[in-house]
Amino acid sequence: MKNSYVIGIDIGTQGTKTVVFSIDGKKAGEAFEPSRLIHGGAGQVYQEPSDIYESVLRTVKEAMEKSGVEKGRALGIDAQMAGIMGIDRDFEAVGVYDSWLDTGCEPYIRRMKETAGREIVRKTGGAVTYAHGPKILHRKEQKPGEYARIVRFVLPGVYAAGKMCGLKAEQAWTDYTHLHFSGFADNEKKRWDDGLLQEFGVDKEKMPAIVSPFQVMGTLTREAAAACGLKEGVRVVAGCGDSAASALGAGIVRKDMVYDVAGTAAIFSCSTERYTPDEKNQALMFARSVIDGLYTPLAYIGGGGLCLKWFRDRNGKSYDYWNEEAGKSEPGSGNLYFVPHFSGRTCPNDPGVKGAWWGLSFYHTSGHMYRSIMESLAYEYAYYFSVLKEQNPQIAPDCIYGAGGGTRSDVFNRIKADVLGLPYRPLAEADTAVYASAMIAAYGAGMIPDLQARMKVRTRAECYLPSEENHREYEKRAGVYRKLADMMGELGRKMDDERKSVYAQKVSAKEGEKL
């Protein structure tokens, strides 16, 4: 067992990453391939399933070649969580992968919220947002031909794993870390809810089996093994969602830990053994941990990290340059506020909130603007943290653990510490998901005896301590930010209603002309 190797694969929004690990957790080889996100009209964002699958094969092959390892014994995949796709009887894709960044399902979000919003939160643990339920209804009503051909709705990691194992649709699955995004599941009981499915007219037979992340679902076919440089028969586990894998890899395996993922989506999470869905605010999503019996309630800013990338891409220079410029700017960015919801606010769902700067003056520099983006993400975290403490007044975290590419920025880490009033400790490994997926595979294949014991918190040497003065100042600004975001939501909804009214009048006028 000493020379055994396992493969972890992370199908993220920005790309697919594969790492070959020894059984004791050392990297032997890795590869990365960027994603091809396709942007259509009216908020449409999707990926071609064949791109996703082939990126897995290519990165596994490259990582194996770099490792010099002759064989791997097990393989695990985590993937982006809130998007959904369909497969036919032969596990072939029906249509595209509907990305979590896509907002085309918005009318169905409204319908689900109006019809059974609180019941969905209570049962699934998550409020209705740009996730599986509304996306399935969108497919059912807007693309009925595709819906009829779909035998099971699956996640991108399941699609890749199922094809690699040569499975049929009736063998498809979803793991329990995704249930808060489902719209139709009973999270506590780990089963589909007949009442919710019937209420919205969704065929139960199109929903896959609900399993644990470490259940072995199949083995690699000869063809798939040859394509990715492995031997036939490698065991493949069910896998989990990328944020669940990221939390596990970070060592979030016991209650009362607070965790930040500074990635494409900015995710704020904690851990608890109590299932208390956020029915009041509908901001926190009560996700399950890979560790059964532990919950990791979370909230996220869709594309939070993308706002920083968007700014950099349009203004040139490097992240290092902009971090330095932000560090020269004072806390509060000279009374400049940024709203990071380019695709509408996700937690709680409010499509009326859009991206904006407020308070710009001739005094402000581009450094102020970049810093204000970072501060806006921290202000959102402050709101999520307040909801968390309201629900769990006994929670007493001693620090925030940070993962993701954003933790490479000293100024960003310091802002979060100051805004939240807690020490911020970046993890030693920024990308924790792929390691977790490999260890989930090792555990499922019987190569390690205890998954929870394997996951240790490994932090970097530096720890960012909060400034009391800055924290007091940021507490006021976080309150202003929250009011600003709420006001923008009201204004955005009003403008949407006015646009719809104008459009309806034009349609009515044209109909009148025809008569």
Short mmCIF file of C-alpha atoms in Angstrom, two decimals:
data_model
loop_
_atom_site.label_atom_id
_atom_site.label_comp_id
_atom_site.label_asym_id
_atom_site.label_seq_id
_atom_site.Cartn_x
_atom_site.Cartn_y
_atom_site.Cartn_z
CA MET A 1 0.00 0.00 0.00
CA LYS A 2 2.99 2.30 0.60
CA ASN A 3 3.54 2.88 -3.13
CA SER A 4 -0.16 3.17 -3.97
CA TYR A 5 -1.47 6.23 -5.82
CA VAL A 6 -4.88 7.84 -6.19
CA ILE A 7 -6.17 10.52 -8.55
CA GLY A 8 -8.16 13.61 -7.57
CA ILE A 9 -9.99 15.67 -10.19
CA ASP A 10 -11.59 19.08 -9.68
CA ILE A 11 -13.93 20.27 -12.45
CA GLY A 12 -14.09 23.96 -11.59
CA THR A 13 -15.68 26.89 -13.35
CA GLN A 14 -12.31 28.20 -14.52
CA GLY A 15 -10.89 24.83 -15.49
CA THR A 16 -10.23 21.16 -14.78
CA LYS A 17 -7.37 20.24 -12.47
CA THR A 18 -6.05 16.72 -11.91
CA VAL A 19 -3.45 15.68 -9.33
CA VAL A 20 -1.89 12.27 -8.73
CA PHE A 21 -1.28 11.71 -5.00
CA SER A 22 0.58 9.04 -3.10
CA ILE A 23 -1.49 7.40 -0.39
CA ASP A 24 0.24 9.58 2.23
CA GLY A 25 -0.93 12.75 0.43
CA LYS A 26 2.19 13.77 -1.52
CA LYS A 27 1.76 15.17 -5.03
CA ALA A 28 3.32 13.07 -7.77
CA GLY A 29 2.05 14.92 -10.86
CA GLU A 30 -0.58 17.47 -11.83
CA ALA A 31 -2.21 19.11 -14.84
CA PHE A 32 -4.68 21.90 -15.52
CA GLU A 33 -6.81 22.83 -18.52
CA PRO A 34 -8.91 26.04 -18.67
CA SER A 35 -12.65 25.78 -19.24
CA ARG A 36 -14.49 27.10 -22.27
CA LEU A 37 -17.39 29.09 -20.85
CA ILE A 38 -19.83 30.03 -23.59
CA HIS A 39 -21.78 33.27 -23.08
CA GLY A 40 -25.04 33.63 -24.99
CA GLY A 41 -27.70 36.31 -24.81
CA ALA A 42 -29.85 37.26 -21.81
CA GLY A 43 -27.51 35.94 -19.13
CA GLN A 44 -26.92 32.59 -20.82
CA VAL A 45 -23.74 30.79 -19.70
CA TYR A 46 -23.09 27.16 -20.55
CA GLN A 47 -20.44 24.56 -21.32
CA GLU A 48 -20.36 21.77 -23.87
CA PRO A 49 -20.42 18.42 -22.01
CA SER A 50 -17.87 16.97 -24.42
CA ASP A 51 -15.44 19.75 -23.43
CA ILE A 52 -15.84 18.80 -19.76
CA TYR A 53 -15.36 15.08 -20.34
CA GLU A 54 -12.39 15.42 -22.65
CA SER A 55 -10.69 17.88 -20.28
CA VAL A 56 -10.86 15.16 -17.59
CA LEU A 57 -9.27 12.56 -19.87
CA ARG A 58 -6.53 14.92 -21.03
CA THR A 59 -5.59 16.24 -17.60
CA VAL A 60 -5.51 12.75 -16.07
CA LYS A 61 -3.23 11.58 -18.87
CA GLU A 62 -0.91 14.58 -18.50
CA ALA A 63 -0.77 14.28 -14.70
CA MET A 64 0.01 10.56 -14.94
CA GLU A 65 2.77 11.19 -17.48
CA LYS A 66 4.32 13.88 -15.29
CA SER A 67 4.13 11.67 -12.21
CA GLY A 68 6.02 8.76 -13.72
CA VAL A 69 3.60 6.51 -11.83
CA GLU A 70 2.61 3.32 -13.62
CA LYS A 71 -0.89 3.01 -12.19
CA GLY A 72 -3.46 4.55 -9.91
CA ARG A 73 -5.81 2.48 -7.78
CA ALA A 74 -8.79 4.82 -7.33
CA LEU A 75 -10.19 8.06 -8.70
CA GLY A 76 -12.46 10.75 -7.28
CA ILE A 77 -14.06 13.80 -8.91
CA ASP A 78 -15.50 16.98 -7.41
CA ALA A 79 -17.19 19.57 -9.58
CA GLN A 80 -19.04 22.88 -9.69
CA MET A 81 -22.28 22.38 -7.84
CA ALA A 82 -25.29 24.52 -8.78
CA GLY A 83 -25.39 23.80 -12.53
CA ILE A 84 -27.18 20.80 -14.02
CA MET A 85 -27.32 18.75 -17.23
CA GLY A 86 -29.21 15.77 -18.62
CA ILE A 87 -28.23 12.36 -19.99
CA ASP A 88 -29.96 9.75 -22.14
CA ARG A 89 -30.10 5.99 -21.49
CA ASP A 90 -26.49 5.53 -22.66
CA PHE A 91 -25.12 8.28 -20.37
CA GLU A 92 -24.69 10.61 -23.36
CA ALA A 93 -25.43 14.30 -22.81
CA VAL A 94 -28.77 15.74 -23.84
CA GLY A 95 -28.17 19.43 -24.59
CA VAL A 96 -25.57 21.56 -22.81
CA TYR A 97 -24.36 21.84 -19.24
CA ASP A 98 -26.40 24.71 -17.79
CA SER A 99 -23.80 26.60 -15.72
CA TRP A 100 -24.51 27.93 -12.24
CA LEU A 101 -23.60 31.35 -13.68
CA ASP A 102 -26.55 31.20 -16.10
CA THR A 103 -29.53 33.36 -15.05
CA GLY A 104 -32.06 32.25 -17.67
CA CYS A 105 -34.04 30.28 -15.08
CA GLU A 106 -35.02 33.45 -13.18
CA PRO A 107 -38.79 33.23 -13.93
CA TYR A 108 -38.82 29.72 -12.43
CA ILE A 109 -37.02 30.94 -9.32
CA ARG A 110 -39.91 33.34 -8.80
CA ARG A 111 -42.46 30.61 -9.40
CA MET A 112 -40.85 28.21 -6.94
CA LYS A 113 -40.45 30.92 -4.29
CA GLU A 114 -44.05 32.09 -4.63
CA THR A 115 -45.46 28.56 -4.64
CA ALA A 116 -43.42 26.87 -1.90
CA GLY A 117 -40.45 29.04 -0.97
CA ARG A 118 -40.39 28.39 2.77
CA GLU A 119 -41.13 24.69 2.37
CA ILE A 120 -38.22 24.34 -0.06
CA VAL A 121 -35.87 26.03 2.43
CA ARG A 122 -37.13 23.80 5.25
CA LYS A 123 -36.82 20.58 3.25
CA THR A 124 -33.72 21.14 1.11
CA GLY A 125 -31.84 23.47 3.44
CA GLY A 126 -31.33 25.99 0.65
CA ALA A 127 -33.35 28.91 -0.69
CA VAL A 128 -34.38 28.86 -4.33
CA THR A 129 -31.64 30.35 -6.48
CA TYR A 130 -29.85 29.78 -9.80
CA ALA A 131 -29.55 26.04 -9.16
CA HIS A 132 -31.03 22.67 -10.05
CA GLY A 133 -34.76 23.13 -9.40
CA PRO A 134 -35.37 26.27 -11.49
CA LYS A 135 -32.95 25.04 -14.16
CA ILE A 136 -34.85 21.75 -14.49
CA LEU A 137 -38.17 23.63 -14.79
CA HIS A 138 -36.59 25.94 -17.37
CA ARG A 139 -35.50 22.93 -19.42
CA LYS A 140 -38.91 21.27 -19.04
CA GLU A 141 -40.87 24.26 -20.31
CA GLN A 142 -38.47 25.96 -22.71
CA LYS A 143 -36.94 22.80 -24.24
CA PRO A 144 -39.63 20.10 -23.92
CA GLY A 145 -37.97 17.92 -26.56
CA GLU A 146 -34.77 17.76 -24.55
CA TYR A 147 -36.68 17.19 -21.32
CA ALA A 148 -38.49 14.22 -22.86
CA ARG A 149 -35.17 12.66 -23.98
CA ILE A 150 -33.51 13.12 -20.57
CA VAL A 151 -33.50 9.92 -18.53
CA ARG A 152 -31.62 11.40 -15.56
CA PHE A 153 -30.51 14.88 -14.50
CA VAL A 154 -26.88 14.76 -13.38
CA LEU A 155 -23.99 16.95 -12.29
CA PRO A 156 -20.87 17.46 -14.44
CA GLY A 157 -18.65 15.30 -12.21
CA VAL A 158 -21.17 12.46 -12.36
CA TYR A 159 -21.36 12.79 -16.15
CA ALA A 160 -17.58 12.47 -16.49
CA ALA A 161 -17.32 9.59 -14.00
CA GLY A 162 -20.25 7.68 -15.49
CA LYS A 163 -18.86 7.88 -19.00
CA MET A 164 -15.43 6.78 -17.80
CA CYS A 165 -17.07 3.71 -16.24
CA GLY A 166 -19.34 2.94 -19.21
CA LEU A 167 -22.50 3.18 -17.09
CA LYS A 168 -26.14 3.45 -18.14
CA ALA A 169 -28.49 6.22 -16.99
CA GLU A 170 -30.25 4.03 -14.41
CA GLN A 171 -26.88 3.80 -12.60
CA ALA A 172 -26.56 7.59 -12.31
CA TRP A 173 -26.35 9.29 -8.92
CA THR A 174 -26.02 12.50 -7.00
CA ASP A 175 -24.21 12.63 -3.68
CA TYR A 176 -25.72 14.17 -0.55
CA THR A 177 -23.47 17.26 -0.51
CA HIS A 178 -25.58 18.69 -3.37
CA LEU A 179 -29.04 18.38 -1.82
CA HIS A 180 -29.31 22.01 -0.68
CA PHE A 181 -29.11 23.03 -4.36
CA SER A 182 -31.64 20.45 -5.57
CA GLY A 183 -34.95 22.27 -5.03
CA PHE A 184 -36.71 18.90 -4.59
CA ALA A 185 -34.89 16.88 -1.90
CA ASP A 186 -35.43 16.16 1.79
CA ASN A 187 -31.91 16.99 2.96
CA GLU A 188 -32.25 15.64 6.49
CA LYS A 189 -33.56 12.28 5.31
CA LYS A 190 -31.33 12.12 2.21
CA ARG A 191 -34.16 11.32 -0.22
CA TRP A 192 -36.26 12.99 -2.92
CA ASP A 193 -39.38 14.70 -1.64
CA ASP A 194 -42.47 13.41 -3.44
CA GLY A 195 -44.54 16.46 -2.49
CA LEU A 196 -42.13 18.99 -3.99
CA LEU A 197 -41.63 16.95 -7.17
CA GLN A 198 -45.40 16.60 -7.64
CA GLU A 199 -46.03 20.27 -6.88
CA PHE A 200 -43.78 21.34 -9.74
CA GLY A 201 -44.55 18.49 -12.13
CA VAL A 202 -41.06 17.00 -12.23
CA ASP A 203 -40.80 13.29 -13.03
CA LYS A 204 -39.26 11.48 -10.07
CA GLU A 205 -37.73 8.83 -12.35
CA LYS A 206 -35.54 11.54 -13.87
CA MET A 207 -33.87 12.12 -10.49
CA PRO A 208 -30.82 9.93 -9.75
CA ALA A 209 -30.06 7.85 -6.67
CA ILE A 210 -28.72 9.76 -3.65
CA VAL A 211 -25.46 8.23 -2.37
CA SER A 212 -22.48 8.96 -0.14
CA PRO A 213 -19.43 10.63 -1.78
CA PHE A 214 -17.13 7.67 -1.07
CA GLN A 215 -19.37 4.94 -2.52
CA VAL A 216 -17.63 3.10 -5.38
CA MET A 217 -19.84 3.54 -8.46
CA GLY A 218 -17.84 1.64 -11.07
CA THR A 219 -14.46 0.99 -12.64
CA LEU A 220 -12.73 2.50 -15.66
CA THR A 221 -13.46 0.91 -19.03
CA ARG A 222 -10.60 -0.17 -21.26
CA GLU A 223 -11.26 2.74 -23.62
CA ALA A 224 -11.37 5.42 -20.91
CA ALA A 225 -8.32 3.97 -19.18
CA ALA A 226 -6.32 4.04 -22.42
CA ALA A 227 -7.38 7.65 -23.10
CA CYS A 228 -6.15 8.87 -19.73
CA GLY A 229 -3.05 6.75 -19.19
CA LEU A 230 -4.48 4.41 -16.57
CA LYS A 231 -5.20 0.70 -16.45
CA GLU A 232 -8.64 -0.80 -16.85
CA GLY A 233 -10.46 -1.47 -13.57
CA VAL A 234 -9.46 1.63 -11.57
CA ARG A 235 -12.23 2.21 -9.01
CA VAL A 236 -14.26 5.42 -9.28
CA VAL A 237 -16.15 6.83 -6.30
CA ALA A 238 -19.27 9.00 -6.38
CA GLY A 239 -17.37 12.19 -5.49
CA CYS A 240 -18.92 15.40 -4.21
CA GLY A 241 -19.41 19.11 -4.85
CA ASP A 242 -16.35 21.34 -5.18
CA SER A 243 -17.13 23.49 -2.14
CA ALA A 244 -17.75 20.33 -0.06
CA ALA A 245 -14.41 18.92 -1.23
CA SER A 246 -12.69 22.22 -0.58
CA ALA A 247 -14.00 22.32 3.00
CA LEU A 248 -13.01 18.72 3.65
CA GLY A 249 -9.52 19.25 2.22
CA ALA A 250 -9.14 22.31 4.43
CA GLY A 251 -9.75 20.17 7.51
CA ILE A 252 -13.27 21.41 8.28
CA VAL A 253 -14.29 18.17 9.94
CA ARG A 254 -15.60 19.28 13.34
CA LYS A 255 -18.18 21.82 14.53
CA ASP A 256 -17.65 25.58 15.07
CA MET A 257 -15.06 26.15 12.34
CA VAL A 258 -15.37 29.13 9.96
CA TYR A 259 -14.06 28.86 6.44
CA ASP A 260 -13.60 31.12 3.41
CA VAL A 261 -13.09 30.06 -0.20
CA ALA A 262 -11.62 33.01 -2.09
CA GLY A 263 -12.26 31.64 -5.56
CA THR A 264 -14.46 32.23 -8.61
CA ALA A 265 -17.39 32.16 -6.22
CA ALA A 266 -16.57 33.78 -2.88
CA ILE A 267 -17.89 31.29 -0.31
CA PHE A 268 -18.34 31.87 3.42
CA SER A 269 -19.02 28.73 5.44
CA CYS A 270 -18.98 27.22 8.92
CA SER A 271 -19.58 23.80 10.47
CA THR A 272 -22.27 22.59 12.86
CA GLU A 273 -23.96 19.38 13.92
CA ARG A 274 -27.38 21.06 14.02
CA TYR A 275 -29.72 21.24 11.01
CA THR A 276 -31.36 24.67 11.26
CA PRO A 277 -32.35 25.91 7.79
CA ASP A 278 -32.37 29.69 7.34
CA GLU A 279 -36.10 30.15 6.76
CA LYS A 280 -36.08 33.76 7.99
CA ASN A 281 -33.32 35.36 5.89
CA GLN A 282 -32.96 32.71 3.18
CA ALA A 283 -29.31 33.68 2.91
CA LEU A 284 -27.50 30.63 4.29
CA MET A 285 -27.67 27.31 2.45
CA PHE A 286 -27.59 24.35 4.80
CA ALA A 287 -25.20 22.08 2.96
CA ARG A 288 -24.07 18.66 4.12
CA SER A 289 -20.42 17.96 4.73
CA VAL A 290 -18.79 14.91 3.18
CA ILE A 291 -18.54 13.78 6.83
CA ASP A 292 -22.01 12.39 7.46
CA GLY A 293 -23.75 14.09 10.40
CA LEU A 294 -21.85 17.35 9.98
CA TYR A 295 -23.39 20.33 8.16
CA THR A 296 -21.55 23.21 6.54
CA PRO A 297 -24.04 26.08 6.14
CA LEU A 298 -22.73 28.49 3.54
CA ALA A 299 -23.52 31.54 1.48
CA TYR A 300 -21.76 32.71 -1.63
CA ILE A 301 -21.35 35.53 -4.10
CA GLY A 302 -21.75 34.12 -7.59
CA GLY A 303 -18.70 35.28 -9.50
CA GLY A 304 -17.29 37.13 -6.47
CA GLY A 305 -13.69 36.40 -7.42
CA LEU A 306 -14.55 37.05 -11.06
CA CYS A 307 -15.10 40.73 -10.20
CA LEU A 308 -11.40 41.07 -9.38
CA LYS A 309 -10.47 39.26 -12.59
CA TRP A 310 -12.90 41.46 -14.57
CA PHE A 311 -11.22 44.60 -13.19
CA ARG A 312 -7.72 43.29 -13.90
CA ASP A 313 -8.58 42.18 -17.44
CA ARG A 314 -10.02 45.57 -18.33
CA ASN A 315 -7.27 47.63 -16.74
CA GLY A 316 -4.19 45.54 -17.48
CA LYS A 317 -1.32 44.90 -15.08
CA SER A 318 -1.08 41.92 -12.72
CA TYR A 319 -2.86 40.91 -9.54
CA ASP A 320 0.34 41.75 -7.65
CA TYR A 321 0.23 45.29 -9.03
CA TRP A 322 -3.39 45.81 -8.06
CA ASN A 323 -2.89 44.30 -4.62
CA GLU A 324 -0.09 46.79 -4.03
CA GLU A 325 -2.29 49.68 -5.21
CA ALA A 326 -5.14 48.53 -2.97
CA GLY A 327 -2.73 48.39 -0.04
CA LYS A 328 -1.88 52.07 -0.56
CA SER A 329 -5.56 52.98 -0.21
CA GLU A 330 -7.08 53.64 3.20
CA PRO A 331 -9.65 51.29 4.80
CA GLY A 332 -13.06 52.21 3.43
CA SER A 333 -11.57 53.18 0.04
CA GLY A 334 -12.31 56.87 0.57
CA ASN A 335 -16.06 56.24 1.12
CA LEU A 336 -16.28 54.30 -2.14
CA TYR A 337 -18.58 51.26 -2.21
CA PHE A 338 -18.76 48.48 -4.75
CA VAL A 339 -21.60 45.98 -5.27
CA PRO A 340 -20.26 42.68 -6.67
CA HIS A 341 -23.48 41.09 -7.94
CA PHE A 342 -22.96 41.22 -11.70
CA SER A 343 -25.47 38.38 -12.21
CA GLY A 344 -27.87 39.32 -9.42
CA ARG A 345 -27.53 38.58 -5.73
CA THR A 346 -27.55 34.86 -4.89
CA CYS A 347 -27.69 34.76 -1.07
CA PRO A 348 -30.41 35.80 -0.50
CA ASN A 349 -31.65 35.62 -4.07
CA ASP A 350 -32.42 39.07 -5.46
CA PRO A 351 -32.04 39.54 -9.23
CA GLY A 352 -32.65 43.28 -8.83
CA VAL A 353 -29.22 43.78 -7.22
CA LYS A 354 -26.60 44.33 -9.91
CA GLY A 355 -22.96 45.34 -10.03
CA ALA A 356 -22.12 49.00 -9.34
CA TRP A 357 -19.81 51.53 -7.74
CA TRP A 358 -21.38 54.14 -5.48
CA GLY A 359 -19.74 57.31 -4.25
CA LEU A 360 -17.16 57.85 -7.01
CA SER A 361 -15.45 61.22 -7.02
CA PHE A 362 -12.44 62.85 -8.65
CA TYR A 363 -10.49 61.93 -5.52
CA HIS A 364 -10.66 58.20 -6.17
CA THR A 365 -7.89 56.24 -7.83
CA SER A 366 -7.97 52.87 -9.55
CA GLY A 367 -6.42 51.50 -6.35
CA HIS A 368 -9.46 52.69 -4.39
CA MET A 369 -11.70 50.97 -6.92
CA TYR A 370 -9.83 47.66 -6.66
CA ARG A 371 -9.79 47.78 -2.86
CA SER A 372 -13.52 48.55 -2.78
CA ILE A 373 -14.19 45.28 -4.66
CA MET A 374 -12.33 43.35 -1.95
CA GLU A 375 -14.16 45.23 0.79
CA SER A 376 -17.55 44.53 -0.78
CA LEU A 377 -16.92 40.78 -0.63
CA ALA A 378 -15.91 41.11 3.04
CA TYR A 379 -19.06 43.16 3.77
CA GLU A 380 -21.17 40.36 2.30
CA TYR A 381 -19.32 37.93 4.58
CA ALA A 382 -20.11 40.16 7.56
CA TYR A 383 -23.82 39.85 6.75
CA TYR A 384 -23.58 36.06 6.37
CA PHE A 385 -21.69 35.87 9.67
CA SER A 386 -24.40 37.89 11.45
CA VAL A 387 -27.08 35.47 10.16
CA LEU A 388 -24.97 32.53 11.27
CA LYS A 389 -24.56 33.92 14.80
CA GLU A 390 -28.28 34.70 14.99
CA GLN A 391 -29.08 31.06 14.21
CA ASN A 392 -26.26 29.58 16.27
CA PRO A 393 -25.57 31.98 19.16
CA GLN A 394 -23.31 29.40 20.79
CA ILE A 395 -20.81 29.38 17.90
CA ALA A 396 -17.40 30.68 18.96
CA PRO A 397 -14.81 30.33 16.18
CA ASP A 398 -11.25 31.24 17.05
CA CYS A 399 -10.27 32.21 13.49
CA ILE A 400 -11.22 32.07 9.83
CA TYR A 401 -9.46 29.51 7.64
CA GLY A 402 -8.95 30.69 4.08
CA ALA A 403 -8.50 28.72 0.85
CA GLY A 404 -8.51 29.58 -2.83
CA GLY A 405 -6.38 31.78 -5.06
CA GLY A 406 -7.51 34.97 -3.32
CA THR A 407 -5.56 34.03 -0.17
CA ARG A 408 -2.34 34.90 -2.03
CA SER A 409 -3.25 38.57 -1.47
CA ASP A 410 -2.05 39.96 1.88
CA VAL A 411 -4.29 43.01 1.61
CA PHE A 412 -7.39 40.88 0.89
CA ASN A 413 -6.65 38.63 3.89
CA ARG A 414 -6.17 41.65 6.14
CA ILE A 415 -9.42 43.25 4.97
CA LYS A 416 -11.37 40.09 5.85
CA ALA A 417 -9.74 39.90 9.29
CA ASP A 418 -10.56 43.56 9.98
CA VAL A 419 -14.14 43.40 8.69
CA LEU A 420 -15.03 40.17 10.52
CA GLY A 421 -13.00 40.88 13.64
CA LEU A 422 -11.35 37.45 13.62
CA PRO A 423 -7.79 36.29 12.88
CA TYR A 424 -7.46 35.10 9.29
CA ARG A 425 -5.27 32.05 8.66
CA PRO A 426 -4.58 31.09 5.02
CA LEU A 427 -4.20 27.40 4.39
CA ALA A 428 -0.87 25.98 3.26
CA GLU A 429 -2.49 24.59 0.11
CA ALA A 430 -4.77 27.02 -1.73
CA ASP A 431 -6.51 24.30 -3.78
CA THR A 432 -7.82 21.85 -1.20
CA ALA A 433 -10.64 20.29 -3.25
CA VAL A 434 -8.54 18.06 -5.47
CA TYR A 435 -6.69 16.59 -2.47
CA ALA A 436 -10.00 15.84 -0.75
CA SER A 437 -11.33 14.10 -3.87
CA ALA A 438 -8.27 11.87 -4.00
CA MET A 439 -8.61 10.94 -0.32
CA ILE A 440 -12.35 10.30 -0.72
CA ALA A 441 -11.39 7.85 -3.47
CA ALA A 442 -8.74 6.25 -1.24
CA TYR A 443 -11.25 5.86 1.59
CA GLY A 444 -13.96 4.47 -0.70
CA ALA A 445 -11.50 1.94 -2.13
CA GLY A 446 -10.47 0.81 1.35
CA MET A 447 -6.96 2.23 1.10
CA ILE A 448 -7.19 4.41 4.23
CA PRO A 449 -9.16 3.49 7.37
CA ASP A 450 -10.47 6.89 8.50
CA LEU A 451 -11.25 9.82 6.21
CA GLN A 452 -11.98 12.31 8.99
CA ALA A 453 -8.69 11.60 10.77
CA ARG A 454 -6.77 12.04 7.51
CA MET A 455 -7.98 15.62 7.03
CA LYS A 456 -5.81 17.98 9.07
CA VAL A 457 -5.83 21.77 9.04
CA ARG A 458 -2.54 22.89 7.52
CA THR A 459 -2.02 26.65 7.58
CA ARG A 460 0.72 28.94 6.35
CA ALA A 461 3.02 30.60 8.88
CA GLU A 462 1.38 34.02 8.63
CA CYS A 463 -1.75 34.91 10.58
CA TYR A 464 -3.60 38.21 9.94
CA LEU A 465 -4.80 39.68 13.22
CA PRO A 466 -7.69 42.16 13.11
CA SER A 467 -7.17 45.81 13.97
CA GLU A 468 -9.73 46.91 16.57
CA GLU A 469 -9.82 50.41 15.11
CA ASN A 470 -10.36 49.16 11.58
CA HIS A 471 -12.96 46.64 12.76
CA ARG A 472 -15.05 49.38 14.42
CA GLU A 473 -14.86 51.48 11.25
CA TYR A 474 -15.70 48.55 9.01
CA GLU A 475 -18.70 47.57 11.16
CA LYS A 476 -20.29 50.94 10.29
CA ARG A 477 -19.41 50.61 6.62
CA ALA A 478 -20.77 47.07 6.43
CA GLY A 479 -24.12 48.43 7.66
CA VAL A 480 -24.07 51.16 5.00
CA TYR A 481 -23.19 48.58 2.35
CA ARG A 482 -26.12 46.38 3.36
CA LYS A 483 -28.57 49.27 3.07
CA LEU A 484 -27.08 50.21 -0.29
CA ALA A 485 -27.45 46.67 -1.65
CA ASP A 486 -31.07 46.50 -0.44
CA MET A 487 -31.87 49.88 -2.02
CA MET A 488 -30.30 48.76 -5.30
CA GLY A 489 -32.48 45.65 -5.22
CA GLU A 490 -35.62 47.74 -4.85
CA LEU A 491 -34.53 50.08 -7.64
CA GLY A 492 -33.55 47.18 -9.90
CA ARG A 493 -36.90 45.45 -9.46
CA LYS A 494 -38.74 48.70 -10.14
CA MET A 495 -36.74 49.27 -13.33
CA ASP A 496 -37.43 45.69 -14.45
CA ASP A 497 -41.16 46.21 -13.88
CA GLU A 498 -41.06 49.46 -15.88
CA ARG A 499 -39.25 47.75 -18.76
CA LYS A 500 -41.82 44.94 -18.77
CA SER A 501 -44.63 47.49 -18.72
CA VAL A 502 -43.17 49.41 -21.67
CA TYR A 503 -42.66 46.15 -23.58
CA ALA A 504 -46.25 45.04 -22.88
CA GLN A 505 -47.56 48.41 -24.12
CA LYS A 506 -45.56 48.07 -27.34
CA VAL A 507 -46.84 44.53 -27.91
CA SER A 508 -50.40 45.68 -27.22
CA ALA A 509 -50.02 48.60 -29.65
CA LYS A 510 -48.74 46.27 -32.40
CA GLU A 511 -51.63 43.88 -31.82
CA GLY A 512 -54.01 46.85 -32.10
CA GLU A 513 -52.47 47.88 -35.42
CA LYS A 514 -53.04 44.36 -36.79
CA LEU A 515 -56.73 44.56 -35.83
#
